XYZ file of C-alpha atoms in Angstrom:
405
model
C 0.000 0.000 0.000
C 1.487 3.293 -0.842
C 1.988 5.983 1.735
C 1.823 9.750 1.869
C 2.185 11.885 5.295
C 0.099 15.678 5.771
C -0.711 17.915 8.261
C -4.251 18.477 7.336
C -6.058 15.459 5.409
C -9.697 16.831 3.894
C -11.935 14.389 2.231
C -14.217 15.748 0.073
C -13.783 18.588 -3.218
C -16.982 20.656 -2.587
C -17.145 24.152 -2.004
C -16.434 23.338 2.094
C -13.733 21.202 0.956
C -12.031 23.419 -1.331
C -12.353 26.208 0.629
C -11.131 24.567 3.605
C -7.866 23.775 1.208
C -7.212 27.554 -0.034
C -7.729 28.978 3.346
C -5.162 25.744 5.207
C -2.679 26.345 2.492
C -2.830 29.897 2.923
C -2.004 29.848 6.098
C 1.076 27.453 5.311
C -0.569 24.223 6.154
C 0.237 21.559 4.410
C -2.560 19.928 3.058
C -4.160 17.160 0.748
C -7.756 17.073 -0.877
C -8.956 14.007 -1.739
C -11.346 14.407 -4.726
C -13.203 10.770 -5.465
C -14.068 11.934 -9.433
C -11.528 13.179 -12.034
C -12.856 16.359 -12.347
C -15.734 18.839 -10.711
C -17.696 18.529 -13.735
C -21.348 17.270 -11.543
C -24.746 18.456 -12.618
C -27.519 19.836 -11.092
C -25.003 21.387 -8.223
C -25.810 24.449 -6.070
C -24.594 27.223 -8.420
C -25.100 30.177 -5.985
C -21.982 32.137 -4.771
C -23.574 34.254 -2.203
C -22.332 38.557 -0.889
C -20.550 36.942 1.799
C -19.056 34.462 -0.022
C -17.991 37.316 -2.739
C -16.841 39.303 0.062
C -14.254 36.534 0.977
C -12.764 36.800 -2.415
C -12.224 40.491 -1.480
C -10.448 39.450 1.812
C -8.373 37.461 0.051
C -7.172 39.488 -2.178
C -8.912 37.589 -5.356
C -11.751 39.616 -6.126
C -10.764 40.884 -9.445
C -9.586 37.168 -10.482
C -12.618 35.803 -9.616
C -14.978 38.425 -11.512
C -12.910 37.484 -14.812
C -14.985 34.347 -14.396
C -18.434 34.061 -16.222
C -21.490 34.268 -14.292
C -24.822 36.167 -13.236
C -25.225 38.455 -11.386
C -29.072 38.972 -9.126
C -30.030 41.615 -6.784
C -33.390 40.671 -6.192
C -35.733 37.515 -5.618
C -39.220 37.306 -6.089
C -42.116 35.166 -5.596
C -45.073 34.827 -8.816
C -48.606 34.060 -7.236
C -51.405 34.256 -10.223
C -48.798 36.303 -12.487
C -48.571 39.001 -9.912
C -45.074 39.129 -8.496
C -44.460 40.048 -5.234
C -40.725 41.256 -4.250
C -39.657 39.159 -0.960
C -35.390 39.595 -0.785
C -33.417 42.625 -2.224
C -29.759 42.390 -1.754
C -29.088 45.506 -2.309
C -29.612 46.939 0.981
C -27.497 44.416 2.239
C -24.139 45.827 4.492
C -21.628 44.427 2.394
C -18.947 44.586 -0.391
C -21.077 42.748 -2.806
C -24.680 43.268 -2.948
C -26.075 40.747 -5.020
C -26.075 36.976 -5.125
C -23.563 35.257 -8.481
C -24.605 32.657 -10.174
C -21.790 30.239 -11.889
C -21.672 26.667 -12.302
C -20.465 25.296 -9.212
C -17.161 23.664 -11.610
C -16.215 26.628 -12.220
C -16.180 28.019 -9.088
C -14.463 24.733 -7.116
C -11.872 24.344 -10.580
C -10.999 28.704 -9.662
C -10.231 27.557 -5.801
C -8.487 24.689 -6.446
C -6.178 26.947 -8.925
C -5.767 29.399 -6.011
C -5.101 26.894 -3.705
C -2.579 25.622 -6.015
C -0.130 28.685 -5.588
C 1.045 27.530 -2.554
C 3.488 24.584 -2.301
C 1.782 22.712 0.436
C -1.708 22.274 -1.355
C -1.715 19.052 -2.744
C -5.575 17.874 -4.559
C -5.209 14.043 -5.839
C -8.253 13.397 -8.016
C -9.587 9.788 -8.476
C -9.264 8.541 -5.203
C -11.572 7.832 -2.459
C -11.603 7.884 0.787
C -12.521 4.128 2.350
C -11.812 4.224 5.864
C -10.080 5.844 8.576
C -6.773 5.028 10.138
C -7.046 4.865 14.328
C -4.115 4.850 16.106
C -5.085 4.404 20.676
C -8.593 5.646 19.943
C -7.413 9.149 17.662
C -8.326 9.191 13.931
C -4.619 9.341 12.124
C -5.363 9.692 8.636
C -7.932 7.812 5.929
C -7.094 4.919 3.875
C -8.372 5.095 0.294
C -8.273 3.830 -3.001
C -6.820 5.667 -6.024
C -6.702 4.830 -9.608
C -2.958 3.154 -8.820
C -4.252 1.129 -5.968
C -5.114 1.533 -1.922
C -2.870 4.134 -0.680
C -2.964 5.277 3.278
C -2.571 9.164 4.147
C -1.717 9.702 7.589
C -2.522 13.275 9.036
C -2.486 15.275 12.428
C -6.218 16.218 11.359
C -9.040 14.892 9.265
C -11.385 16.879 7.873
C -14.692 15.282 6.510
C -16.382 17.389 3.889
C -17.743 14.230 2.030
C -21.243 15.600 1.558
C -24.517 14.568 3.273
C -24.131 11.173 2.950
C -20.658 10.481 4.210
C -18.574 7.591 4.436
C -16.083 9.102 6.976
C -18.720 10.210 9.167
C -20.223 7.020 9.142
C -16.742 5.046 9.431
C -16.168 8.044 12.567
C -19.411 6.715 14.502
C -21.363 9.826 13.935
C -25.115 9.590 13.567
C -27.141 12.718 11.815
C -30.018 13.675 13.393
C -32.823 13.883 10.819
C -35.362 16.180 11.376
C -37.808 15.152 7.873
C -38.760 17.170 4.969
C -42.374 17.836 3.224
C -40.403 18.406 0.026
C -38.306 16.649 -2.866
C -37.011 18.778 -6.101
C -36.476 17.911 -9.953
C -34.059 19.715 -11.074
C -33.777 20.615 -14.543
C -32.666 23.443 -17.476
C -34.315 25.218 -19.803
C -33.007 27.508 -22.517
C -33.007 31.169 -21.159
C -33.456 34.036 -24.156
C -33.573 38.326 -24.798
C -36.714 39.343 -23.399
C -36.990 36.619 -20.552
C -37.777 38.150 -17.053
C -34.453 39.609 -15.056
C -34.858 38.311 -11.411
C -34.921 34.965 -10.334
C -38.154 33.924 -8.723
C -40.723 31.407 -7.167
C -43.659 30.827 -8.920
C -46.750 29.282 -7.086
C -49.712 27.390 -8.240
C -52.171 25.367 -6.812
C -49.892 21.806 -5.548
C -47.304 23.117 -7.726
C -43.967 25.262 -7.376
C -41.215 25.928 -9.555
C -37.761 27.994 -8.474
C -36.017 29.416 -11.835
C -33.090 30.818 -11.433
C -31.039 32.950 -14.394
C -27.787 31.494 -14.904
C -27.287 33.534 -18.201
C -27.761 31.658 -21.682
C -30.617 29.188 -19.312
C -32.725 29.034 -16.743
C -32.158 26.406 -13.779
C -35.323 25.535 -12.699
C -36.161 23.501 -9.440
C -39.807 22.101 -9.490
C -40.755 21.018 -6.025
C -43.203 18.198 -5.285
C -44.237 16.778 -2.136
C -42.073 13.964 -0.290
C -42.286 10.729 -2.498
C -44.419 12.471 -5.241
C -41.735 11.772 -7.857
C -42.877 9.188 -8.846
C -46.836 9.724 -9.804
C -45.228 13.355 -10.828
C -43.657 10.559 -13.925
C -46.514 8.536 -14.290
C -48.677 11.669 -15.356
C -45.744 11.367 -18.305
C -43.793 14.060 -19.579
C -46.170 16.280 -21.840
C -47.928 16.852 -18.755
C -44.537 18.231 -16.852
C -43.799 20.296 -19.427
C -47.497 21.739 -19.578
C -47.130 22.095 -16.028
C -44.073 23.782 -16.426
C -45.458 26.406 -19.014
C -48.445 27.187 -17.236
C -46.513 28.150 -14.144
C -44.060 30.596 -16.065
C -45.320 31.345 -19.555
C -42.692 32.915 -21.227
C -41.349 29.208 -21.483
C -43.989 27.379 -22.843
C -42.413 27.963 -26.025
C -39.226 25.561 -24.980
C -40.430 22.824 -22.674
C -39.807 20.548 -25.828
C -36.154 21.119 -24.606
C -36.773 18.541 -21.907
C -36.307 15.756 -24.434
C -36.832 12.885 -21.773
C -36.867 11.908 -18.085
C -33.055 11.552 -17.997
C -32.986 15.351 -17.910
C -35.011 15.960 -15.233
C -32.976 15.050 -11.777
C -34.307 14.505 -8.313
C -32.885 15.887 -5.272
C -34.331 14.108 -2.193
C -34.473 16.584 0.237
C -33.166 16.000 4.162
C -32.501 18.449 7.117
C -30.456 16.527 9.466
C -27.544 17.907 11.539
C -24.670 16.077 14.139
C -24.927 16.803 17.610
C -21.010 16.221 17.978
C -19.029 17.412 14.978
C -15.547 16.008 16.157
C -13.741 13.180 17.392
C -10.244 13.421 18.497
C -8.299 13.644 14.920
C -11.311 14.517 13.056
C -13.968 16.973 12.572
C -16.965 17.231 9.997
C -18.085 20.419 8.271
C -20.546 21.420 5.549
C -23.357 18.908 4.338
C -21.421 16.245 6.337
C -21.990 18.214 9.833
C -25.586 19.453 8.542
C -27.446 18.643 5.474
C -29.482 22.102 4.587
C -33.036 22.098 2.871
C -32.242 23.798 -0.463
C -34.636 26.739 0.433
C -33.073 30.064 0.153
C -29.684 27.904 -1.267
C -28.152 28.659 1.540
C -26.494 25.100 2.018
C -23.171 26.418 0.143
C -22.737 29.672 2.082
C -22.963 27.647 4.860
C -20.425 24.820 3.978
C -18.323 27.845 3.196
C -18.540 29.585 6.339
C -17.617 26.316 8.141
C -14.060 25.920 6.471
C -13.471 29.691 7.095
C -13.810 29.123 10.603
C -11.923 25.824 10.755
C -8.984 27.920 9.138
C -9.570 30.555 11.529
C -9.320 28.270 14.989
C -7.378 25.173 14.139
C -5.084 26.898 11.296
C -2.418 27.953 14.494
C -2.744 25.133 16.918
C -2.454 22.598 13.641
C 1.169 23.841 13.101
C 2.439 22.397 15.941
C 1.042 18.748 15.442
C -2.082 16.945 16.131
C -5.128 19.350 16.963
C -6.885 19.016 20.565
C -10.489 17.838 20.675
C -11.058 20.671 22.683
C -9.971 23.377 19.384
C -12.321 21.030 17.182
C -15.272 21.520 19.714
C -14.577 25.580 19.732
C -15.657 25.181 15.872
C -18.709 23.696 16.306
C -19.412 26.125 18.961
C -18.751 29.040 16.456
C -21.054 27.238 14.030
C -23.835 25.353 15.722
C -25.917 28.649 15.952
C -26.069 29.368 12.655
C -26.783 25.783 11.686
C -29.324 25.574 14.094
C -31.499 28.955 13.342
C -31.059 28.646 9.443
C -32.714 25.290 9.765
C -35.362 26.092 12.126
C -36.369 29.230 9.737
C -36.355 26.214 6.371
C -38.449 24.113 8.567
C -40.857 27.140 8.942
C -40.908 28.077 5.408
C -41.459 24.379 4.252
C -44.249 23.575 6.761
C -46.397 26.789 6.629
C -45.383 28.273 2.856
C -44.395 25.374 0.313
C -46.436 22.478 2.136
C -49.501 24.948 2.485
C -49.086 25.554 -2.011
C -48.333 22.128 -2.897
C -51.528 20.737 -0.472
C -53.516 23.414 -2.658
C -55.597 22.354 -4.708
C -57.221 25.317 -6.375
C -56.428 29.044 -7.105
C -55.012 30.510 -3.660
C -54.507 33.931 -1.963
C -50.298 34.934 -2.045
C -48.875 33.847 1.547
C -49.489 36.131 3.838
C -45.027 36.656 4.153
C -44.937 37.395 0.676
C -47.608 40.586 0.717
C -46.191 41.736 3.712
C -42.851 41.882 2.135
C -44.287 43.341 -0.997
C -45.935 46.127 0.697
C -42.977 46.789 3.263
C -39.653 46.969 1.139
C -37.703 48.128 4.477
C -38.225 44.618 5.422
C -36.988 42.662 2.133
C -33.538 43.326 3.815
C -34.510 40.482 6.213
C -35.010 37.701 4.110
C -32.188 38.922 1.841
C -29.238 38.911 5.083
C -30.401 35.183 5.805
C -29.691 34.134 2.524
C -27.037 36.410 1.542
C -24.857 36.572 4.866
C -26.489 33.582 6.854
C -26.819 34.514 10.845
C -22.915 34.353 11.458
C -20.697 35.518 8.694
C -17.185 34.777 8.884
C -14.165 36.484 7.724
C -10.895 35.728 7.071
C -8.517 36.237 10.331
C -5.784 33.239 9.851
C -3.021 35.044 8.387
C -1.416 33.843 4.894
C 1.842 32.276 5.057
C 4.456 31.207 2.835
């Protein structure tokens, strides 16, 4: 079995995981990413880059870099209730750099951190291998064993970090159990070709048991339909003329391109969960992002949060992880920092899914806009609400673990 020794170990090439990496490296850590695919090339991915997210890139000095990038820029978000459109979140009243939310594929974005991350010497990312198990040395996690395209290979490191996603082997292999808390919802996922003319802002449109999220990502539309829990399935059995009717009575100025959705191939479903980990850490180890707490995609907020996580981990563990092995007690002080968040940006998607989206896809005739989205309409001082919990989250971190060479 080959061998390979690092300081920091992090399992997983997401945005928490690639973050994680810059921010490490950065601060003249060494560190390997273990990416399980040969590239970042994954459909159907969050694609949001949120204002504090975009105001990280300013911290680190990468802003004008990262703008070189294509992508799509939105500075407000609406919801459509009997074609009257009610304005709920406007990011530009928001107290930051960047007011607006950027949409890019989320390739792009991990392929421009992993470049970043590259500059420094100690930032190692080895594609094509995944992470199996963990290595345990008197009850401490010591590193992962995994397999690469060459064969099993064994990294041993002071600390592993699990961004693996919701579903995560190392979590699992750690002996940390999620607790789930349920969802009302699933999503299909699919695109749609966007053209000159088409509406500016991304928004929600409502109809009786029906919803549908599009969202401009410049030459199309990603569009999230949302059915009920376990509705998939008659959703498909209805057969596909009558998703795309669905699709162009709910926003009309694409009626004229649901042909575009050639079969049931393109049309993805992401089962939604909200679970989170009561204990984040074990001594060696610590989960962040969708492996700490899987998000409901309402308000898209998962990434900013995954984000957020690594920029704390760099910020706490970035000092005592120079001198060797991290104490448990450093690991718990980042789930401290984080928990809150986690725990009050769930609580309001719980909210939002039981008495807004559950309430519209139960419907089953022509309804009266939610109550939250007139009030919201009527009141723009309060669209800045809304707007800071999915723009900035309830904790927004900033960069304070200094770069090193």
């Amino acid at each position: 079995m080959a061998s390979l020794k690092t300081q920091l170990c992090i399992v997983g090439g997401g945005p928490a995981g690639m973050m994680a990496g810059l921010l490490f490296a950065r601060a003249g850590i060494a560190v390997t990413v273990l990416e399980k695919h040969a590239d970042f090339l994954r459909d159907f991915r969050g694609d949001t880059i949120h204002p504090s997210t975009l105001d990280l890139m300013d911290e680190l000095g990468l802003a004008e870099r990262f703008r070189a990038l294509p992508q799509r820029r939105v500075g407000s978000f609406s919801g459509v209730v009997n074609g009257r459109s009610y304005k709920v979140a406007d990011f530009s009243r928001l107290p930051t750099r960047n007011r607006f939310l950027s949409f890019m594929p989320q390739w792009d974005f991990l392929d421009f951190l992993a470049g970043e991350a590259a500059r420094y010497p100690g930032f190692q990312l080895i594609r094509r291998t995944e992470a199996r198990d963990l290595v345990e040395v008197e009850g401490r996690v010591a590193g992962v064993r995994a397999e690469g395209p060459d064969g099993p290979v064994a990294i041993r490191a002071d600390l592993v970090l699990c961004a693996d996603g919701r579903h995560s082997l190392m979590r699992e292999r750690a002996g940390l159990v999620p607790r789930a808390f349920g969802a009302p919802i699933d999503v299909l996922w699919f695109r749609l070709p966007r053209r000159d003319g088409d509406p500016e802002a991304a928004a929600g449109r409502f109809a009786p048991g029906r919803l549908l999220i599009t969202l401009d990502r410049g030459d199309t539309w990603q569009c999230a339909y949302l059915v009920p829990k376990g509705g998939d399935a008659a959703l498909r059995a209805r057969g596909l003329p009558a998703f795309r009717a669905a699709v162009a009575e709910m926003a009309p100025f694409l009626a004229d391109r649901t042909e575009s959705i050639a079969d049931w191939d393109a049309v993805k479903l992401l089962t939604v969960t909200i679970d989170r980990l009561e204990r984040w850490h074990r001594p060696g180890l610590l989960c962040i992002g969708d492996s700490a707490h899987a998000m409901s995609p309402v308000g898209g907020v998962g990434i900013n949060l995954a984000i957020q996580d690594a920029v704390a981990a760099a910020n706490i563990l970035a000092g005592p992880l120079r001198s060797g092995p991290v104490a448990e007690a450093d690991l718990a002080r980042v789930q401290a920092r984080r928990m809150f968040p986690v725990r009050a940006t769930q609580a309001l998607q719980r909210i939002i899914q039981a008495r807004v989206i559950a309430t519209a896809l139960k419907a089953d005739a022509p309804f009266r806009a939610p109550l939250v989205l007139r009030i919201l309409d009527r009141l723009p001082m309060l669209q800045i609400l809304p707007a800071r919990m999915i723009g900035m989250g309830v904790r927004p971190e900033h960069v304070s673990a200094p770069a090193r060479t």
